Coordinates of C-alpha atoms in Angstrom, one line a residue:
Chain A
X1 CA 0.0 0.0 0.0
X2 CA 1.3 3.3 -0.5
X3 CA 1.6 6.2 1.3
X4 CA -1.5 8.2 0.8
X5 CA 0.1 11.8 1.8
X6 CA 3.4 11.9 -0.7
X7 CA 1.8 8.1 -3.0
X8 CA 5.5 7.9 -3.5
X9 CA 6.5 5.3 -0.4
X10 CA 5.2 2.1 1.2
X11 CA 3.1 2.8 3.9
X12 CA 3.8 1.9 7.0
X13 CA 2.1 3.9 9.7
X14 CA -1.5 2.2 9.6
X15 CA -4.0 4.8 12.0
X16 CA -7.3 5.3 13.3
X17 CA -8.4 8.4 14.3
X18 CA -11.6 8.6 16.6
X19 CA -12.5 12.2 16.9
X20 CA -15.8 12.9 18.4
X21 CA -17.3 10.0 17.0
X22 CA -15.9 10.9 13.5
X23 CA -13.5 8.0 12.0
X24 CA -10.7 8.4 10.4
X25 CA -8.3 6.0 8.4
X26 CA -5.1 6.9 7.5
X27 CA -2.0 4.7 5.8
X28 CA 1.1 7.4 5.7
X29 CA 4.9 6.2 5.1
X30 CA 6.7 7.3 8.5
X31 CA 8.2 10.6 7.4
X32 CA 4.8 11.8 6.3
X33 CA 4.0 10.4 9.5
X34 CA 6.6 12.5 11.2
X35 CA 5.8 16.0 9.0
X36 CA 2.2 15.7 9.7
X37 CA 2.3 16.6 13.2
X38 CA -0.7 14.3 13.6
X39 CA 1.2 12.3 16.3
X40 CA 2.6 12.9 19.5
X41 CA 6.3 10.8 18.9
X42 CA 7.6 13.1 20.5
X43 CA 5.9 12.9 24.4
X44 CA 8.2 12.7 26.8
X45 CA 6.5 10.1 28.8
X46 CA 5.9 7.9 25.9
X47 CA 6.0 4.2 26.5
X48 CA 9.5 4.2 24.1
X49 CA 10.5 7.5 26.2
X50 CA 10.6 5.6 29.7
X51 CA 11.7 2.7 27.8
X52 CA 14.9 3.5 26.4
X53 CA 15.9 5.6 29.7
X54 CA 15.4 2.1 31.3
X55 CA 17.4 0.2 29.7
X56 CA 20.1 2.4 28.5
X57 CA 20.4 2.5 32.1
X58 CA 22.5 -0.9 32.4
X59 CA 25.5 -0.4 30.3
X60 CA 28.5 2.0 29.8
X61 CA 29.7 3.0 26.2
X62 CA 31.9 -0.1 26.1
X63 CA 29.5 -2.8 27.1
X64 CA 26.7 -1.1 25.2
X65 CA 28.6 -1.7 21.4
X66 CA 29.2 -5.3 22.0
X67 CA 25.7 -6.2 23.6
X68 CA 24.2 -4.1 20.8
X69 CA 25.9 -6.6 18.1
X70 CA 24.0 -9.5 20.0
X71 CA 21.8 -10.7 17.0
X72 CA 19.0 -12.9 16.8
X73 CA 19.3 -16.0 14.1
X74 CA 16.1 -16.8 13.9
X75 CA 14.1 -13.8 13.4
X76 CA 16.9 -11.4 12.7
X77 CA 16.6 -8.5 15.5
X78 CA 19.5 -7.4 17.0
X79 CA 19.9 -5.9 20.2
X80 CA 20.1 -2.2 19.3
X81 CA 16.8 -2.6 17.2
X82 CA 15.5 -4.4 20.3
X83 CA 16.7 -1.3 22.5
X84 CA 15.0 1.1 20.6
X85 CA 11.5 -0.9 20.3
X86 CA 11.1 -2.3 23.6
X87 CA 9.5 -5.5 21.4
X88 CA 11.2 -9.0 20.5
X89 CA 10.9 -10.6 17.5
X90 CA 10.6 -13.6 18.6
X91 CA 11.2 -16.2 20.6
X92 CA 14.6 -17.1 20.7
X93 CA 15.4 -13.7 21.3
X94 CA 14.7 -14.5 24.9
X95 CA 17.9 -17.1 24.2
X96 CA 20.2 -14.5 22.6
X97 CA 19.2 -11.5 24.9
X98 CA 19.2 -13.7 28.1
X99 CA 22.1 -12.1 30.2
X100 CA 20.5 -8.7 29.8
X101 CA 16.8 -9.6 30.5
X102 CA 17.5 -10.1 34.3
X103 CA 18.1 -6.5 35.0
X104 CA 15.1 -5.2 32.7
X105 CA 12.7 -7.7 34.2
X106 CA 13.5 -7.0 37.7
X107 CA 13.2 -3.6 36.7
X108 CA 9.6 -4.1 35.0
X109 CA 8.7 -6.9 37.3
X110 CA 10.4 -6.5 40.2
X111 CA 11.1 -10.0 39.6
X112 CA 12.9 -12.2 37.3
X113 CA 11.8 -15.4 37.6
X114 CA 8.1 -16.9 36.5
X115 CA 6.0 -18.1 39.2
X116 CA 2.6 -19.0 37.9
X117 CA 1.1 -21.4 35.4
X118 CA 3.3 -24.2 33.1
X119 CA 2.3 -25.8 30.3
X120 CA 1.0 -29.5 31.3
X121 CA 2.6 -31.2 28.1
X122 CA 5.5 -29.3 27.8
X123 CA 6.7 -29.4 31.9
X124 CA 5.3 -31.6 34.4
X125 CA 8.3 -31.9 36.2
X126 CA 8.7 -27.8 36.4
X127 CA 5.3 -28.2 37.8
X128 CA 6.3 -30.8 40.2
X129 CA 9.6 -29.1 41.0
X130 CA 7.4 -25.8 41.9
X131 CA 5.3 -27.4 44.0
X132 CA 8.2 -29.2 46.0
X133 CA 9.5 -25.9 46.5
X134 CA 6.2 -24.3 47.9
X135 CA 5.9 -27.2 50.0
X136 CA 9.0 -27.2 52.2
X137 CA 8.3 -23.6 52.7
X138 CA 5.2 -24.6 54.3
X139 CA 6.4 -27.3 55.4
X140 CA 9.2 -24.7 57.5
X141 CA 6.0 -22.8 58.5
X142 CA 4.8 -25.5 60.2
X143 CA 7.5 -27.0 62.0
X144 CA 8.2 -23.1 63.5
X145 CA 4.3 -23.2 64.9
X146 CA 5.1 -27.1 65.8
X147 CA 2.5 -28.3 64.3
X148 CA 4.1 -31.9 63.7
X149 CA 1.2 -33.7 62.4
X150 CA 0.5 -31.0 59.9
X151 CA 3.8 -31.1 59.0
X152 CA 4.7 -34.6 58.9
X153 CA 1.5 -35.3 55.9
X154 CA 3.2 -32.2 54.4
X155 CA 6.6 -34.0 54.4
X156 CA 5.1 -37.2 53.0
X157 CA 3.7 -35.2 50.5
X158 CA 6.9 -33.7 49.3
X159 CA 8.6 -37.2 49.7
X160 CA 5.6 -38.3 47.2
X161 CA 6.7 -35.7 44.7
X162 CA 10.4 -36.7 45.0
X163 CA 9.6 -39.9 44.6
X164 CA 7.6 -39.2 41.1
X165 CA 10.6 -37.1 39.6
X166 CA 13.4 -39.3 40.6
X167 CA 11.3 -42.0 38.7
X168 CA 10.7 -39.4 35.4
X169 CA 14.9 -39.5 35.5
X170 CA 15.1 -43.2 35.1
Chain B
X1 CA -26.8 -5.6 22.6
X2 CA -23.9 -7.3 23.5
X3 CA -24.3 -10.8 24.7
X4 CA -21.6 -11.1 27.1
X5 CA -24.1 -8.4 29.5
X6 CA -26.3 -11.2 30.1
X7 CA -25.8 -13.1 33.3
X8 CA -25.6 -12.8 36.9
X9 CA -22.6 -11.2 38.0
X10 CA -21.5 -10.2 41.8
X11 CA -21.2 -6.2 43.1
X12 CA -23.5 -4.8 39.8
X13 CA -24.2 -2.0 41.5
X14 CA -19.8 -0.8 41.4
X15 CA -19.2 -3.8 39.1
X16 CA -19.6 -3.3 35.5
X17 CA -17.7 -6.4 33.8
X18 CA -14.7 -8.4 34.7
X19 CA -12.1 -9.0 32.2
X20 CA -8.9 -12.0 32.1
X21 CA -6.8 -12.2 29.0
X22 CA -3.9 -14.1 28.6
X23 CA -0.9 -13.6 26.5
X24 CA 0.3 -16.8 24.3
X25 CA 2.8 -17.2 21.3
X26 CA 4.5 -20.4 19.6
X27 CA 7.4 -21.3 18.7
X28 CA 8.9 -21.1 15.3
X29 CA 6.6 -18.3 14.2
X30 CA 8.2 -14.4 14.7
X31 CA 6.3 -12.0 16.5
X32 CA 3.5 -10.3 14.7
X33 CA 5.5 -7.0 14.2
X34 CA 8.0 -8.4 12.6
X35 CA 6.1 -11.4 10.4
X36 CA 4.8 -11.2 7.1
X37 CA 1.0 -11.2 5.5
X38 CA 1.9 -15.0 4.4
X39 CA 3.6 -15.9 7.4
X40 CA 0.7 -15.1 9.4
X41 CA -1.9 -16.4 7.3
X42 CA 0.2 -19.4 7.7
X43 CA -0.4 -19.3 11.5
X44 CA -3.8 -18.5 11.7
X45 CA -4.4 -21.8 9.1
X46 CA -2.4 -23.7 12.1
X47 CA -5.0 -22.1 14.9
X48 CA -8.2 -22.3 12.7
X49 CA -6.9 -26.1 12.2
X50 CA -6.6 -26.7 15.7
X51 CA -10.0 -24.8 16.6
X52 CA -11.8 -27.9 14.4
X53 CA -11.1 -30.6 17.6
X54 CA -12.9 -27.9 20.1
X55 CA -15.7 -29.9 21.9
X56 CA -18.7 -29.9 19.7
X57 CA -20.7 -28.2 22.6
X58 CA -19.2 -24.6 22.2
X59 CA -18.8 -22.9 18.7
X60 CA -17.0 -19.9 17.5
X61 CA -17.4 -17.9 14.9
X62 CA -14.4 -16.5 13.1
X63 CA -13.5 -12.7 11.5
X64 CA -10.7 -11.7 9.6
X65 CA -10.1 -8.2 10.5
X66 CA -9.4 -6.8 6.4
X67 CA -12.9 -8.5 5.6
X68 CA -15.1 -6.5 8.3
X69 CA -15.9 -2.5 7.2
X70 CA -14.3 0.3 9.7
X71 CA -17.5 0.4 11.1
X72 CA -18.3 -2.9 12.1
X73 CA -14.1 -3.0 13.7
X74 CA -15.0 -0.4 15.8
X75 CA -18.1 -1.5 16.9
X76 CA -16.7 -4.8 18.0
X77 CA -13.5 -2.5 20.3
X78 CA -16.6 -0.4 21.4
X79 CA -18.5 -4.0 22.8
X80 CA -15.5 -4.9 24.4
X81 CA -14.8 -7.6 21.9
X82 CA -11.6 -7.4 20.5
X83 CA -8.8 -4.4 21.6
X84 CA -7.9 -1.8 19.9
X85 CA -4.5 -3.5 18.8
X86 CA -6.4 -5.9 16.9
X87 CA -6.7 -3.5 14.2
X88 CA -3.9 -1.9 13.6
X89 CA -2.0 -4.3 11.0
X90 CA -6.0 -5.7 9.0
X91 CA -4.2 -7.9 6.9
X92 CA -2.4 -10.1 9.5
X93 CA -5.0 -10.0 12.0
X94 CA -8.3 -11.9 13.1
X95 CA -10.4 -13.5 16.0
X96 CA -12.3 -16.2 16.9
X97 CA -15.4 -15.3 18.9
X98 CA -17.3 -17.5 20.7
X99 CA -21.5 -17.8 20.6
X100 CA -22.1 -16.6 23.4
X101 CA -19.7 -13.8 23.0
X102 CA -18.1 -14.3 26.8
X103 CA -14.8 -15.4 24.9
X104 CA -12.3 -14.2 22.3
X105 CA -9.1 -15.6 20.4
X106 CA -7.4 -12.9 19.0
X107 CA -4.6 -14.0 16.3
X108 CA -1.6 -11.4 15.8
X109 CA -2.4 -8.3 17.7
X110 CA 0.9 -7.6 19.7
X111 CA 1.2 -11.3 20.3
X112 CA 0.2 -14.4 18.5
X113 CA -2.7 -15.2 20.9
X114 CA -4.6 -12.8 22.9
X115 CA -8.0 -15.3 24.6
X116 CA -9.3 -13.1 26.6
X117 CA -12.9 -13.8 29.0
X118 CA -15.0 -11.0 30.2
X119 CA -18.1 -11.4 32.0
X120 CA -20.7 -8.7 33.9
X121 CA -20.1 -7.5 37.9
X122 CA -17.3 -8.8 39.8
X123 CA -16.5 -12.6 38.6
X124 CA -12.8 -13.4 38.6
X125 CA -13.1 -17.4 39.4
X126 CA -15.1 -18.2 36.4
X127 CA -12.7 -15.7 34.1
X128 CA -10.0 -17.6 35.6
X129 CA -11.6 -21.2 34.9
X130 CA -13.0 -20.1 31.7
X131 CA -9.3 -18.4 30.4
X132 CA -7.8 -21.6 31.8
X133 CA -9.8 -24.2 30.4
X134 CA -9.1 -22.6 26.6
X135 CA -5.3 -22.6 26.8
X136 CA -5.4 -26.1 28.5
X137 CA -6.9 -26.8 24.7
X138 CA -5.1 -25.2 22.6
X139 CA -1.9 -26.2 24.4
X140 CA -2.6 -29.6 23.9
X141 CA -1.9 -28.9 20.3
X142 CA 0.3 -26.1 19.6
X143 CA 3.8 -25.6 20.6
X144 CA 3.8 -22.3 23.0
X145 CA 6.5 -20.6 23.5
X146 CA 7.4 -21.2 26.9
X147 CA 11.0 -21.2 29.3
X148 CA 11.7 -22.7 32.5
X149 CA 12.6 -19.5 34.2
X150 CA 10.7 -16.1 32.3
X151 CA 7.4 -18.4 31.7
X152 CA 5.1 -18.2 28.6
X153 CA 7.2 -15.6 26.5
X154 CA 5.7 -12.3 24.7
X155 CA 6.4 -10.0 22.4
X156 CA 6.2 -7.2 25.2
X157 CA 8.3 -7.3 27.7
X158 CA 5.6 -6.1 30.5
X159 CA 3.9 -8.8 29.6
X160 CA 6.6 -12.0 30.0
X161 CA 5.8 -14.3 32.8
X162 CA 2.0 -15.2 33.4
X163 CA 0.9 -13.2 30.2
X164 CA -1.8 -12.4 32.4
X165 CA -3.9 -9.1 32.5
X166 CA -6.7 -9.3 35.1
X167 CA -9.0 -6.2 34.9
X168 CA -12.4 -5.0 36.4
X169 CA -14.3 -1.8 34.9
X170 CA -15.7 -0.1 38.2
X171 CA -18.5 3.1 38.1
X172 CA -17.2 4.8 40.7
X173 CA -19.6 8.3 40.2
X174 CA -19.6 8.9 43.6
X175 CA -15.9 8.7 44.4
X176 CA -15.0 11.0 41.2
X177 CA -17.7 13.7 42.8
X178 CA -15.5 13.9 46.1
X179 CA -12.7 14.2 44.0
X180 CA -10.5 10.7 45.0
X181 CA -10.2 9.1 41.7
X182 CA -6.6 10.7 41.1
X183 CA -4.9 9.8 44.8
X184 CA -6.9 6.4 44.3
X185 CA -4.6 6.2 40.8
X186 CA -1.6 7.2 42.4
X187 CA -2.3 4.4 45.1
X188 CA -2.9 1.9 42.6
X189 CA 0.1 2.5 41.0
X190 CA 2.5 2.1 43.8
X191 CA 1.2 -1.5 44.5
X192 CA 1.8 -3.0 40.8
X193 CA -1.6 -1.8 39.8
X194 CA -3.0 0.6 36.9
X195 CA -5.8 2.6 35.8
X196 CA -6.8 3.1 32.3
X197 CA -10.0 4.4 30.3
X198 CA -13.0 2.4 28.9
X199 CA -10.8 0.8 26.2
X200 CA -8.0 0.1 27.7
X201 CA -4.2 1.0 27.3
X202 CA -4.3 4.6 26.3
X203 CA -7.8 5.4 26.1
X204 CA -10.0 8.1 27.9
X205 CA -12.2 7.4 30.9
X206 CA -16.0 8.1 30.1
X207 CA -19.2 7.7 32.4
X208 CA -17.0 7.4 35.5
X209 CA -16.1 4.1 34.3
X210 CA -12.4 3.1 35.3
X211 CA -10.6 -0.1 34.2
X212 CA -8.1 -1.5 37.3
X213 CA -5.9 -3.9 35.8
X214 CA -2.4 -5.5 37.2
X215 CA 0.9 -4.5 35.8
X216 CA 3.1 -7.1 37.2
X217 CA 3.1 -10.3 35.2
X218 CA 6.8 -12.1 36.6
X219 CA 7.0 -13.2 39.9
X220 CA 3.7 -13.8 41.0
X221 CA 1.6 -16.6 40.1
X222 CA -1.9 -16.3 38.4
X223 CA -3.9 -17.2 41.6
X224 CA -2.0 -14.3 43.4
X225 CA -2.2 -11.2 41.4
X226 CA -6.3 -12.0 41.0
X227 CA -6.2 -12.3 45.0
X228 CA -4.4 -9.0 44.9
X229 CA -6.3 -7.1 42.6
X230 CA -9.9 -8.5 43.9
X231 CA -8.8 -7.4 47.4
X232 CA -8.2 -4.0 45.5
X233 CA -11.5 -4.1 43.9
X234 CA -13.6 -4.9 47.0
X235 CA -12.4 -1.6 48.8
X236 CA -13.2 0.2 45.8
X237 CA -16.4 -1.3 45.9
X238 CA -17.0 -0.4 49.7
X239 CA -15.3 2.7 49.4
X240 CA -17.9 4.0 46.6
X241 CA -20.9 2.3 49.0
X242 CA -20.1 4.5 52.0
X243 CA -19.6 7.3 50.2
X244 CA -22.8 7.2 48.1
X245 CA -24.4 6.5 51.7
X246 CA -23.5 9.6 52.8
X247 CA -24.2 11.2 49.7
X248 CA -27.9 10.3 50.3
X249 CA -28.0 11.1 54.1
X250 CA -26.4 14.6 53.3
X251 CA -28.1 15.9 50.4
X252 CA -30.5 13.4 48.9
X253 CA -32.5 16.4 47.1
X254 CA -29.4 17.6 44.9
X255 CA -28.3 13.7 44.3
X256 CA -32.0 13.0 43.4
X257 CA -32.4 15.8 41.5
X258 CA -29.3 15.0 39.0
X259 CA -30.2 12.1 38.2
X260 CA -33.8 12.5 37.5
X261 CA -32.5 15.6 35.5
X262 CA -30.4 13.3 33.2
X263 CA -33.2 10.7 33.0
X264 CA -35.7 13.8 31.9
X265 CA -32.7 14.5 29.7
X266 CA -32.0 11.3 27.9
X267 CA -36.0 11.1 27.6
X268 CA -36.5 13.7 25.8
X269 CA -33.3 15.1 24.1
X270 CA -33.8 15.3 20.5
X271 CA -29.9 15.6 19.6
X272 CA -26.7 14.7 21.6
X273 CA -23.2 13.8 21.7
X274 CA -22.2 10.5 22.7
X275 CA -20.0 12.4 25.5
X276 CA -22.8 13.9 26.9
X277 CA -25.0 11.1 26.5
X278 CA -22.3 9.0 28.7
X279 CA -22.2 12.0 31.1
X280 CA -26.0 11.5 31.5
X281 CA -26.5 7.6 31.6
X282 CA -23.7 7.3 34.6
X283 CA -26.4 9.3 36.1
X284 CA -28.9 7.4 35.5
X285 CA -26.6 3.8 36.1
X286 CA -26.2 5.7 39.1
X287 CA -30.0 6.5 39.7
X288 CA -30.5 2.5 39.1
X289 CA -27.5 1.8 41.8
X290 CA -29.0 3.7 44.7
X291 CA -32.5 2.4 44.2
X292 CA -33.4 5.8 43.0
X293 CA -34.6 4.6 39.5
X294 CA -36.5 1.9 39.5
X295 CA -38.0 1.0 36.0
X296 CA -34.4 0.1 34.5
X297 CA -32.2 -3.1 34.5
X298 CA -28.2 -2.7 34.3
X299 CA -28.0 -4.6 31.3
X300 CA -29.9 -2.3 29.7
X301 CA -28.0 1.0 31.0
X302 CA -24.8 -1.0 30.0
X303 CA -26.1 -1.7 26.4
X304 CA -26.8 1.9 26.1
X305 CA -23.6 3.1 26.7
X306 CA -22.0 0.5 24.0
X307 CA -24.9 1.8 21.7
X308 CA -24.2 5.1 21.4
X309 CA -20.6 5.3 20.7
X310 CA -19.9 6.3 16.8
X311 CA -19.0 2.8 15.5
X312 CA -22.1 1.0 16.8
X313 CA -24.9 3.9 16.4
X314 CA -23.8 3.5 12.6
X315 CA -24.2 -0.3 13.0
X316 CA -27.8 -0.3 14.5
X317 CA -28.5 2.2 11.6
X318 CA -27.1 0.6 8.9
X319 CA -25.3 3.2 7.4
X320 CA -22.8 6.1 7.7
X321 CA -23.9 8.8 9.3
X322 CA -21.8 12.0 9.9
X323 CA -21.1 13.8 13.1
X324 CA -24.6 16.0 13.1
X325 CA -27.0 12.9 11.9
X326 CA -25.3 10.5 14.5
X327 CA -25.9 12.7 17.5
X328 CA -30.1 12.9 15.9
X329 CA -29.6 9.6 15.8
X330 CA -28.4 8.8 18.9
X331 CA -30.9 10.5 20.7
X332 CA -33.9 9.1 18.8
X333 CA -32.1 5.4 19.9
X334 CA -32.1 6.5 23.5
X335 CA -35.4 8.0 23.6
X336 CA -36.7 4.4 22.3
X337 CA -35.1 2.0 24.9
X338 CA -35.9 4.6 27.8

């Protein structure tokens, strides 16, 4: 499609405009975009604004060129491009990028590590491992408010779930 | 009107919907941004494929975003439907929407799969069971993308983890009269929590309806951040109770008194704006939530407020109208289903 300000480029900045109930479709290639003054790229609290001060955060000059070189084989995206986004481009980025997620995350997050649901068919021993580890917390609980019989069915329990990995391993 | 009002739901009177959508993407596909038109018709061929071994008890129906007119997208964002992301890229995007319009698949908005559940008044458990059951499905025959330590990952780094977004659309009239919506903002947002408009991410609030949504998806499992947030929403919805008590104790004439002005208003108003028209029918949902007005349901103030806005007034009509025949038209809509 091409752009339908200058018709000369490919358009790439697809937009709806809402305006008291009046719709408005517009397919512009980005410098159009940019001339237009119809959008706000420039707010200083932009999603891509907070972004980039977040992550630029981690490195100095020297660290930042070679991480920026980090490139994705499957899809392509390289870590600049990733910088400047704040989007992966698939997948295996997650691989490639992997040292320098921790710090983002835990910055996003607060945390780094995932907590909730796993796939059934792709990880039941994640799942089982999980639950292991949630168990001897409780199971710690317990034994501080001495509640032994609580605490020993909780041990079996965990014992149980050992038992059931060790057994996947074979 | 939309189907998913229909049903009992908890808290109606602060409670407008409840709304869980998880974020899923496969393996071996790039992210939508980055694919191309054939590469994602090649993954919505894989989805649509897998969607033929769905029990034969619940059907979808499925819409490819280029094939539906402007009018008919935005109608389906203003229902609640599908997000406003959906639309952005036509050609690589769709959704699968299910009969009884409770649950969507969206294919390539920011991520592959967006299923999201929404349901009226305060319902998190059956979102949760509803959200879960549809990705226990699919699972079983797509390859997710999925790692031991970030979780199910997404194109969006703010979403990694759970992909989980757990929101509830509160009318909180009473608590924007006294002036705490913005320190209730600034609260939320210091416990992981956000506030955005009717629409979601970067969209206006209207009607005093506020979406409260989690913003932490790493770290905390699915069970916990819809304990957290329904914790949230329950002061809300006590919070707004007390205050519309005292409202009523203090100066029931003026509270009366707006509200059967905007009824009058909606009644009889030959021409108006879909702005003022919301202004008016939070009023009235208002009216309906104190016991004030008695001879409306919610499900038919709720319908109202989808019906008016530009895309779906033009959709009950049938055609386009422009700006000065919508609001006519608008107003002859309201005066028929008051």
């Amino acid at each position: 499609m091409l752009c339908e300000i200058c018709k000369k480029n490919q358009a790439t900045v697809h937009y709806t405009k809402i305006i008291n109930g009046k719709i408005e479709e517009l397919n512009v290639c980005e410098e159009c975009a940019a001339n237009s003054g119809e959008f706000s790229f420039d707010n200083p609290f932009s999603f891509h604004k907070l972004w980039t001060g977040l992550i630029e955060g981690f490195h100095d000059n020297k660290q930042k060129q070679s991480v920026d070189n980090l490139t994705c084989s499957f899809c392509g995206l390289d870590y600049s491009q990733f910088r400047k986004t704040g989007k992966f481009g698939c997948s295996k980025c997650y691989e490639v990028f992997e040292d320098q997620l921790v710090p983002l995350f835990k910055g996003i997050h607060g945390h780094d590590k995932h907590e909730g649901k796993v796939p059934i068919r792709a990880n039941k021993k994640v799942a089982n491992e999980r639950k292991i580890e949630k168990l001897k917390v409780r199971l710690n609980e317990l034994v501080q408010k001495e509640a032994f019989e609580e605490a020993a069915k909780v041990r079996d329990q965990i014992r149980e779930l050992e038992k059931s990995l060790g057994d996947n391993r074979e | 009107m939309a189907k998913w009002i229909e049903g009992n739901g908890q808290y109606k009177d602060v409670v407008v919907s409840t709304r869980i959508r998880i974020a899923r993407n496969l393996d071996n596909y790039r992210f939508p941004h980055k694919m191309s038109v054939e590469e994602s018709e090649r993954l919505t061929q894989e989805i649509l494929d897998v969607m033929k071994n769905i029990p034969s008890d619940v059907s979808y129906k499925f819409y490819k975003i280029n094939a539906l007119t402007l009018t008919d997208r935005i109608a389906y964002i203003e229902e609640h439907l599908i997000s406003p992301g959906l639309i952005q890229k036509p050609d690589h995007s769709s959704f699968l929407l299910r009969d009884d319009e409770k649950a969507t698949i969206m294919i390539n908005e920011e991520d592959h799969l967006r299923i999201q559940v929404l349901l009226p008044g305060l319902n998190f458990e059956e979102g949760w069971n509803g959200i879960n059951q549809i990705d226990d499905f699919l699972e079983g025959y797509l390859e997710y993308a999925y790692d031991d330590r970030f979780g199910y990952l997404t194109a969006c780094p703010t979403n990694v983890g759970t992909g989980l977004r757990v929101s509830a659309m509160v009318h909180i009239p009473c608590l924007s009269m006294i002036g705490h919506v913005d320190d209730m903002i600034r609260g939320f947002n210091k416990i992981g929590l956000t506030v955005r408009g009717i629409y979601g991410e970067g969209t206006e609030a209207a009607g005093d309806l506020y979406q409260i949504s989690n913003q932490v998806t790493l770290g905390e499992d699915e069970e916990e951040i819809i304990r957290k947030l329904k914790n949230v929403i329950y002061q809300i919805i006590n919070k707004e109770r007390y205050v519309r008590d005292d409202l009523l104790k203090k100066k029931r004439y003026e509270i009366e008194d707006k509200i059967f002005r905007s009824y009058g208003l909606l009644k009889y108003a030959r021409k108006i704006s879909s702005k003022e028209a919301m202004k008016h029918l939070s009023n009235v949902r208002l009216g309906k939530e104190m016991g004030i007005i008695k001879d409306m349901e919610f499900k038919q103030i709720e319908s109202l407020m989808i019906e008016i806005q530009p895309g779906s007034i033009q959709r009950i009509f049938k055609r386009e109208l422009d700006d000065n025949e919508r609001d006519i038209m608008r107003a002859k809509h309201i005066r028929e289903k008051i």
